[in-house]
CSV table of C-alpha atoms in Angstrom, one decimal:
chain,number,residue,atom,x,y,z
A,1,UNK,CA,0.0,0.0,0.0
A,2,UNK,CA,1.5,3.3,-1.0
A,3,UNK,CA,1.6,6.3,1.4
A,4,UNK,CA,-0.1,9.5,0.4
A,5,UNK,CA,2.6,12.2,-0.4
A,6,UNK,CA,3.1,14.7,2.4
A,7,UNK,CA,1.2,18.0,1.8
A,8,UNK,CA,3.8,20.8,2.1
A,9,UNK,CA,1.1,23.3,3.1
A,10,UNK,CA,0.0,21.2,6.1
A,11,UNK,CA,3.6,20.8,7.1
A,12,UNK,CA,3.9,24.6,6.9
A,13,UNK,CA,0.9,25.1,9.1
A,14,UNK,CA,2.1,22.6,11.7
A,15,UNK,CA,5.5,24.2,11.9
A,16,UNK,CA,4.1,27.7,12.0
A,17,UNK,CA,1.7,26.7,14.8
A,18,UNK,CA,4.5,25.1,16.7
A,19,UNK,CA,6.6,28.2,16.5
A,20,UNK,CA,3.8,30.5,17.5
A,21,UNK,CA,3.0,28.3,20.4
A,22,UNK,CA,6.7,28.6,21.4
A,23,UNK,CA,7.1,24.8,21.3
A,24,UNK,CA,10.7,23.9,22.3
A,25,UNK,CA,13.0,23.7,19.3
A,26,UNK,CA,10.3,24.8,16.8
A,27,UNK,CA,11.9,28.1,15.7
A,28,UNK,CA,15.3,26.3,15.5
A,29,UNK,CA,13.7,23.8,13.2
A,30,UNK,CA,12.2,26.5,11.0
A,31,UNK,CA,15.6,28.3,10.7
A,32,UNK,CA,17.4,25.0,9.9
A,33,UNK,CA,14.8,24.2,7.2
A,34,UNK,CA,15.0,27.5,5.4
A,35,UNK,CA,18.5,28.8,6.2
A,36,UNK,CA,19.8,27.3,2.9
A,37,UNK,CA,17.2,29.2,0.9
A,38,UNK,CA,17.9,32.4,2.8
A,39,UNK,CA,21.6,32.1,2.3
A,40,UNK,CA,21.2,31.4,-1.5
A,41,UNK,CA,19.0,34.5,-1.9
A,42,UNK,CA,21.0,36.9,0.3
A,43,UNK,CA,24.5,35.7,-0.8
A,44,UNK,CA,23.6,35.8,-4.5
A,45,UNK,CA,22.2,39.3,-4.1
A,46,UNK,CA,25.0,40.9,-2.0
A,47,UNK,CA,28.0,38.7,-2.9
A,48,UNK,CA,29.8,39.3,0.4
A,49,UNK,CA,29.9,36.4,2.9
A,50,UNK,CA,30.2,38.6,6.0
A,51,UNK,CA,27.3,40.8,4.9
A,52,UNK,CA,25.3,37.8,3.9
A,53,UNK,CA,25.7,36.2,7.4
A,54,UNK,CA,24.5,39.3,9.1
A,55,UNK,CA,21.6,39.7,6.7
A,56,UNK,CA,20.5,36.1,7.2
A,57,UNK,CA,20.4,36.8,10.9
A,58,UNK,CA,18.3,40.0,10.2
A,59,UNK,CA,16.0,37.9,7.9
A,60,UNK,CA,15.2,35.3,10.5
A,61,UNK,CA,14.8,37.9,13.3
A,62,UNK,CA,12.2,39.6,11.1
A,63,UNK,CA,10.6,36.2,10.4
A,64,UNK,CA,10.6,35.7,14.2
A,65,UNK,CA,9.0,39.1,14.8
A,66,UNK,CA,6.3,38.9,12.1
A,67,UNK,CA,5.4,35.2,11.8
A,68,UNK,CA,2.1,35.8,13.5
A,69,UNK,CA,1.2,37.9,10.4
A,70,UNK,CA,1.8,35.0,8.0
A,71,UNK,CA,-1.6,34.1,6.6
A,72,UNK,CA,-0.7,30.9,4.6
A,73,UNK,CA,-1.7,32.6,1.3
A,74,UNK,CA,1.6,31.5,-0.1
A,75,UNK,CA,4.0,28.7,0.8
A,76,UNK,CA,6.1,29.4,3.9
A,77,UNK,CA,9.3,29.2,1.8
A,78,UNK,CA,8.0,31.9,-0.5
A,79,UNK,CA,7.1,34.1,2.4
A,80,UNK,CA,10.5,33.6,4.1
A,81,UNK,CA,12.2,34.0,0.7
A,82,UNK,CA,10.4,37.3,0.3
A,83,UNK,CA,11.7,38.5,3.6
A,84,UNK,CA,15.3,37.5,2.7
A,85,UNK,CA,15.0,39.1,-0.7
A,86,UNK,CA,13.7,42.4,0.8
A,87,UNK,CA,16.4,42.5,3.4
A,88,UNK,CA,19.1,42.0,0.7
A,89,UNK,CA,17.4,44.5,-1.6
A,90,UNK,CA,17.4,47.2,1.1
A,91,UNK,CA,21.0,46.5,1.8
A,92,UNK,CA,21.9,47.0,-1.8
A,93,UNK,CA,19.8,50.1,-2.0
A,94,UNK,CA,21.6,51.6,1.0
A,95,UNK,CA,24.9,50.9,-0.9
A,96,UNK,CA,23.4,52.3,-4.1
A,97,UNK,CA,24.1,49.1,-6.0
A,98,UNK,CA,21.8,48.4,-8.9
A,99,UNK,CA,20.2,44.9,-9.1
A,100,UNK,CA,20.0,44.9,-12.9
A,101,UNK,CA,22.0,46.6,-15.6
A,102,UNK,CA,20.8,47.8,-18.9
A,103,UNK,CA,19.3,44.6,-20.0
A,104,UNK,CA,19.1,43.6,-23.7
A,105,UNK,CA,16.1,44.9,-25.6
A,106,UNK,CA,14.0,42.9,-28.0
A,107,UNK,CA,16.3,43.4,-31.0
A,108,UNK,CA,19.3,42.4,-29.0
A,109,UNK,CA,17.6,39.1,-28.0
A,110,UNK,CA,17.2,38.2,-31.6
A,111,UNK,CA,20.7,39.2,-32.7
A,112,UNK,CA,22.2,37.2,-29.8
A,113,UNK,CA,20.2,34.2,-30.9
A,114,UNK,CA,21.4,34.6,-34.4
A,115,UNK,CA,25.0,35.0,-33.4
A,116,UNK,CA,25.2,31.9,-31.2
A,117,UNK,CA,26.3,28.8,-33.2
A,118,UNK,CA,24.5,25.5,-32.7
A,119,UNK,CA,26.9,23.1,-34.4
A,120,UNK,CA,29.8,23.0,-32.0
A,121,UNK,CA,30.1,20.1,-29.6
A,122,UNK,CA,31.0,21.6,-26.3
A,123,UNK,CA,31.4,18.3,-24.7
A,124,UNK,CA,34.3,17.4,-26.9
A,125,UNK,CA,35.9,20.8,-27.2
A,126,UNK,CA,37.0,21.9,-23.7
A,127,UNK,CA,38.1,20.3,-20.5
A,128,UNK,CA,35.2,20.1,-18.1
A,129,UNK,CA,37.0,21.9,-15.3
A,130,UNK,CA,38.0,24.8,-17.5
A,131,UNK,CA,34.6,25.3,-18.9
A,132,UNK,CA,33.1,25.0,-15.4
A,133,UNK,CA,35.5,27.7,-14.1
A,134,UNK,CA,34.5,30.0,-17.0
A,135,UNK,CA,30.9,29.6,-16.2
A,136,UNK,CA,31.3,30.2,-12.5
A,137,UNK,CA,33.2,33.4,-13.2
A,138,UNK,CA,30.6,34.5,-15.7
A,139,UNK,CA,27.8,33.8,-13.1
A,140,UNK,CA,29.7,35.8,-10.5
A,141,UNK,CA,29.7,38.8,-12.8
A,142,UNK,CA,25.9,38.8,-13.4
A,143,UNK,CA,23.9,41.6,-11.8
A,144,UNK,CA,22.3,40.6,-8.5
A,145,UNK,CA,18.7,40.0,-9.6
A,146,UNK,CA,19.4,37.7,-12.6
A,147,UNK,CA,22.0,35.8,-10.6
A,148,UNK,CA,19.5,35.3,-7.8
A,149,UNK,CA,16.7,34.3,-10.1
A,150,UNK,CA,18.9,31.8,-11.8
A,151,UNK,CA,19.9,30.3,-8.4
A,152,UNK,CA,16.4,30.1,-7.2
A,153,UNK,CA,15.2,28.3,-10.4
A,154,UNK,CA,18.1,25.9,-10.9
A,155,UNK,CA,19.5,25.3,-7.4
A,156,UNK,CA,16.6,25.8,-5.0
A,157,UNK,CA,14.1,24.5,-7.7
A,158,UNK,CA,11.5,27.1,-7.1
A,159,UNK,CA,8.9,27.5,-9.8
A,160,UNK,CA,8.5,30.8,-11.7
A,161,UNK,CA,5.4,31.8,-9.8
A,162,UNK,CA,7.2,31.1,-6.5
A,163,UNK,CA,10.1,33.2,-7.6
A,164,UNK,CA,7.6,35.9,-8.5
A,165,UNK,CA,6.2,35.8,-5.0
A,166,UNK,CA,9.7,36.0,-3.5
A,167,UNK,CA,10.8,39.0,-5.6
A,168,UNK,CA,7.5,40.8,-6.0
A,169,UNK,CA,8.1,40.8,-9.8
A,170,UNK,CA,5.7,39.5,-12.5
A,171,UNK,CA,6.1,35.9,-13.7
A,172,UNK,CA,6.8,37.2,-17.2
A,173,UNK,CA,9.6,39.3,-15.9
A,174,UNK,CA,11.1,36.3,-14.1
A,175,UNK,CA,10.9,34.2,-17.2
A,176,UNK,CA,12.5,37.0,-19.3
A,177,UNK,CA,15.4,37.3,-16.8
A,178,UNK,CA,15.9,33.5,-16.9
A,179,UNK,CA,15.8,33.4,-20.6
A,180,UNK,CA,18.2,36.3,-21.2
A,181,UNK,CA,20.7,35.2,-18.5
A,182,UNK,CA,20.9,31.6,-19.7
A,183,UNK,CA,21.3,32.8,-23.3
A,184,UNK,CA,24.0,35.2,-22.3
A,185,UNK,CA,25.8,32.5,-20.4
A,186,UNK,CA,25.6,30.2,-23.5
A,187,UNK,CA,27.1,33.0,-25.5
A,188,UNK,CA,29.9,33.2,-23.0
A,189,UNK,CA,30.6,29.5,-23.5
A,190,UNK,CA,30.6,29.9,-27.3
A,191,UNK,CA,32.9,33.0,-27.1
A,192,UNK,CA,35.4,31.1,-24.9
A,193,UNK,CA,35.6,28.5,-27.6
A,194,UNK,CA,36.1,31.1,-30.3
A,195,UNK,CA,33.0,30.2,-32.2
A,196,UNK,CA,32.6,32.6,-35.2
A,197,UNK,CA,29.4,34.6,-35.3
B,1,UNK,CA,16.0,52.1,-12.1
B,2,UNK,CA,15.6,48.9,-14.2
B,3,UNK,CA,15.1,49.3,-17.9
B,4,UNK,CA,14.2,45.7,-18.2
B,5,UNK,CA,11.6,44.8,-20.9
B,6,UNK,CA,9.7,41.6,-20.7
B,7,UNK,CA,10.0,39.3,-23.7
B,8,UNK,CA,6.8,38.5,-25.5
B,9,UNK,CA,7.4,34.8,-26.4
B,10,UNK,CA,4.2,34.7,-28.5
B,11,UNK,CA,5.6,37.5,-30.7
B,12,UNK,CA,9.1,36.0,-30.9
B,13,UNK,CA,9.0,32.4,-32.0
B,14,UNK,CA,12.8,32.1,-32.1
B,15,UNK,CA,12.9,33.1,-28.4
B,16,UNK,CA,10.1,30.7,-27.7
B,17,UNK,CA,12.0,27.9,-29.3
B,18,UNK,CA,15.2,28.8,-27.4
B,19,UNK,CA,13.2,28.8,-24.1
B,20,UNK,CA,11.9,25.4,-24.9
B,21,UNK,CA,15.5,24.2,-25.5
B,22,UNK,CA,16.6,25.7,-22.2
B,23,UNK,CA,13.8,23.9,-20.3
B,24,UNK,CA,14.3,20.6,-22.2
B,25,UNK,CA,18.0,20.7,-21.1
B,26,UNK,CA,17.0,21.3,-17.5
B,27,UNK,CA,14.5,18.5,-17.5
B,28,UNK,CA,16.9,16.1,-19.2
B,29,UNK,CA,19.5,16.9,-16.6
B,30,UNK,CA,17.1,16.2,-13.7
B,31,UNK,CA,16.1,12.9,-15.4
B,32,UNK,CA,19.7,11.9,-16.0
B,33,UNK,CA,19.3,11.6,-19.8
B,34,UNK,CA,22.2,12.2,-22.1
B,35,UNK,CA,22.1,15.6,-24.0
B,36,UNK,CA,20.4,15.4,-27.3
B,37,UNK,CA,22.6,18.0,-29.1
B,38,UNK,CA,25.3,20.7,-28.6
B,39,UNK,CA,22.8,23.3,-27.5
B,40,UNK,CA,21.3,21.1,-24.8
B,41,UNK,CA,24.8,20.2,-23.7
B,42,UNK,CA,25.6,24.0,-23.2
B,43,UNK,CA,22.5,24.6,-21.2
B,44,UNK,CA,23.2,21.5,-19.0
B,45,UNK,CA,26.7,22.9,-18.3
B,46,UNK,CA,25.1,26.2,-17.2
B,47,UNK,CA,22.6,24.3,-15.0
B,48,UNK,CA,25.5,22.2,-13.5
B,49,UNK,CA,27.5,25.4,-12.8
B,50,UNK,CA,24.6,27.1,-11.0
B,51,UNK,CA,23.9,24.0,-8.9
B,52,UNK,CA,27.6,23.5,-8.0
B,53,UNK,CA,27.7,26.7,-6.0
B,54,UNK,CA,25.5,25.3,-3.2
B,55,UNK,CA,27.7,25.8,-0.1
B,56,UNK,CA,26.0,27.5,2.7
B,57,UNK,CA,28.3,29.9,4.6
B,58,UNK,CA,26.5,29.8,7.9
B,59,UNK,CA,27.9,28.3,11.1
B,60,UNK,CA,26.7,24.8,12.0
B,61,UNK,CA,25.0,26.2,15.1
B,62,UNK,CA,23.5,29.2,13.4
B,63,UNK,CA,19.9,28.1,14.0
B,64,UNK,CA,20.4,27.3,17.7
B,65,UNK,CA,22.3,30.6,18.4
B,66,UNK,CA,19.6,32.6,16.6
B,67,UNK,CA,16.8,30.9,18.4
B,68,UNK,CA,18.5,31.6,21.8
B,69,UNK,CA,19.0,35.2,20.8
B,70,UNK,CA,15.4,35.7,19.5
B,71,UNK,CA,13.6,34.3,22.6
B,72,UNK,CA,9.8,33.7,22.6
B,73,UNK,CA,7.9,34.4,19.4
B,74,UNK,CA,5.4,37.3,19.7
B,75,UNK,CA,1.8,36.4,19.0
B,76,UNK,CA,-0.9,38.7,17.7
B,77,UNK,CA,-2.5,39.0,21.2
B,78,UNK,CA,0.8,39.9,22.8
B,79,UNK,CA,2.0,42.3,20.1
B,80,UNK,CA,1.9,45.8,21.6
B,81,UNK,CA,1.0,47.5,18.3
B,82,UNK,CA,-2.1,45.4,17.9
B,83,UNK,CA,-3.3,46.2,21.5
B,84,UNK,CA,-2.7,49.9,20.9
B,85,UNK,CA,-4.7,49.8,17.7
B,86,UNK,CA,-7.6,48.1,19.4
B,87,UNK,CA,-7.7,50.7,22.2
B,88,UNK,CA,-7.5,53.6,19.7
B,89,UNK,CA,-10.3,52.1,17.6
B,90,UNK,CA,-12.5,51.7,20.7
B,91,UNK,CA,-11.8,55.3,21.7
B,92,UNK,CA,-12.7,56.5,18.2
B,93,UNK,CA,-16.0,54.5,18.1
B,94,UNK,CA,-16.9,55.8,21.5
B,95,UNK,CA,-16.2,59.4,20.4
B,96,UNK,CA,-18.4,58.9,17.3
B,97,UNK,CA,-21.3,57.5,19.3
B,98,UNK,CA,-21.1,60.3,21.9
B,99,UNK,CA,-20.9,62.9,19.2
B,100,UNK,CA,-23.9,61.4,17.4
B,101,UNK,CA,-25.9,61.4,20.6
B,102,UNK,CA,-25.1,65.0,21.4
B,103,UNK,CA,-26.1,66.1,17.8
B,104,UNK,CA,-29.3,64.2,18.1
B,105,UNK,CA,-30.2,65.7,21.4
B,106,UNK,CA,-29.4,69.3,20.3
B,107,UNK,CA,-30.9,69.1,16.7
B,108,UNK,CA,-33.3,66.2,16.9
B,109,UNK,CA,-36.3,68.3,17.4
B,110,UNK,CA,-35.8,70.3,14.3
B,111,UNK,CA,-35.5,67.0,12.2
B,112,UNK,CA,-39.1,66.1,13.0
B,113,UNK,CA,-40.3,69.7,12.1
B,114,UNK,CA,-38.4,69.7,8.7
B,115,UNK,CA,-40.0,69.4,5.4
B,116,UNK,CA,-40.6,65.7,4.7
B,117,UNK,CA,-39.6,66.3,1.1
B,118,UNK,CA,-36.1,67.0,2.3
B,119,UNK,CA,-35.8,63.3,3.5
B,120,UNK,CA,-36.6,62.0,0.0
B,121,UNK,CA,-33.7,60.3,-1.8
B,122,UNK,CA,-34.6,61.8,-5.1
B,123,UNK,CA,-34.5,65.4,-3.7
B,124,UNK,CA,-31.1,64.9,-2.1
B,125,UNK,CA,-28.2,64.4,-4.6
B,126,UNK,CA,-25.7,63.6,-1.9
B,127,UNK,CA,-27.8,60.7,-0.8
B,128,UNK,CA,-27.9,59.5,-4.3
B,129,UNK,CA,-24.1,59.8,-4.6
B,130,UNK,CA,-23.6,57.9,-1.4
B,131,UNK,CA,-25.9,55.1,-2.5
B,132,UNK,CA,-24.0,54.9,-5.9
B,133,UNK,CA,-20.7,54.7,-4.1
B,134,UNK,CA,-21.9,51.9,-1.8
B,135,UNK,CA,-23.2,50.1,-4.8
B,136,UNK,CA,-20.0,50.4,-6.8
B,137,UNK,CA,-17.9,49.3,-3.8
B,138,UNK,CA,-20.1,46.2,-3.2
B,139,UNK,CA,-20.1,45.4,-6.9
B,140,UNK,CA,-16.3,45.7,-7.2
B,141,UNK,CA,-15.9,43.4,-4.2
B,142,UNK,CA,-18.2,40.8,-5.7
B,143,UNK,CA,-16.3,41.0,-9.0
B,144,UNK,CA,-13.0,40.7,-7.2
B,145,UNK,CA,-14.2,37.5,-5.4
B,146,UNK,CA,-15.5,36.0,-8.6
B,147,UNK,CA,-12.3,36.7,-10.6
B,148,UNK,CA,-9.9,36.1,-7.8
């Protein structure tokens, strides 16, 4: 007999109720469960480990203070992610750091698609480690928002609607950022290999 | 300020195809299938690079130390702001009721001697406006519930 899959929403409710009831260890459990997500969001946004550690603390202190206002309208991870994103965003605003640069317009999207070749076998061309290193460096130079969206989608496996809830941006905007960022990284790979346009 | 413009994938079929290729690469990677072509291989490398940077730079006892620092979680009943808001609301309601009673006591007699025509809705445009606003507000709320 197969077990019914756990309902994440009911798990959220149980955890939130335990935390609000000040059950021993409940808040610690909540922090442990979501500290990874918080770190990924904050660290990808601010890109400074010391600042990221402090901002993660700030995030969970805010969660601690305002958890009674959480109404279960979204998943708990989206709500906590939103707090983390807002904390990181305010940090960047205080430092006057832009979260996106002048992103490609429509014509640039099409020209980038045309310029990228599709016949080169990347698997055969370049040592894995070297290619991997190039990509990590390229990801590191991305503006904060596209880098964070990419991480949330690929590493934390949040859906586009969930990422939209975390960032407060429209789903179409999230999808556009994902598309352009991945296309740009692919162009970086091709450029490294010297693929003629 | 962001100058980002969203892509209309319906109007740009080339972009829509490229998006499909990006997503196909992601799903193939999750399912452990070999890449179908060079383009998919490129996107799988990108996926692998993003997923490789997964270290969490927080101390092992981060959660425990934070919980000890934070203390008990405030609840709605215990939150000072909510209590203050309730008290202020009660004061305001009491003030409105008292003001209404005072006005009724002072002016009530003249209301009964007034021209009955003045009480008619049709003769008083402000009453009509108020009813229209209430109707629009209720209608909007019904529509919001149906659509939302």
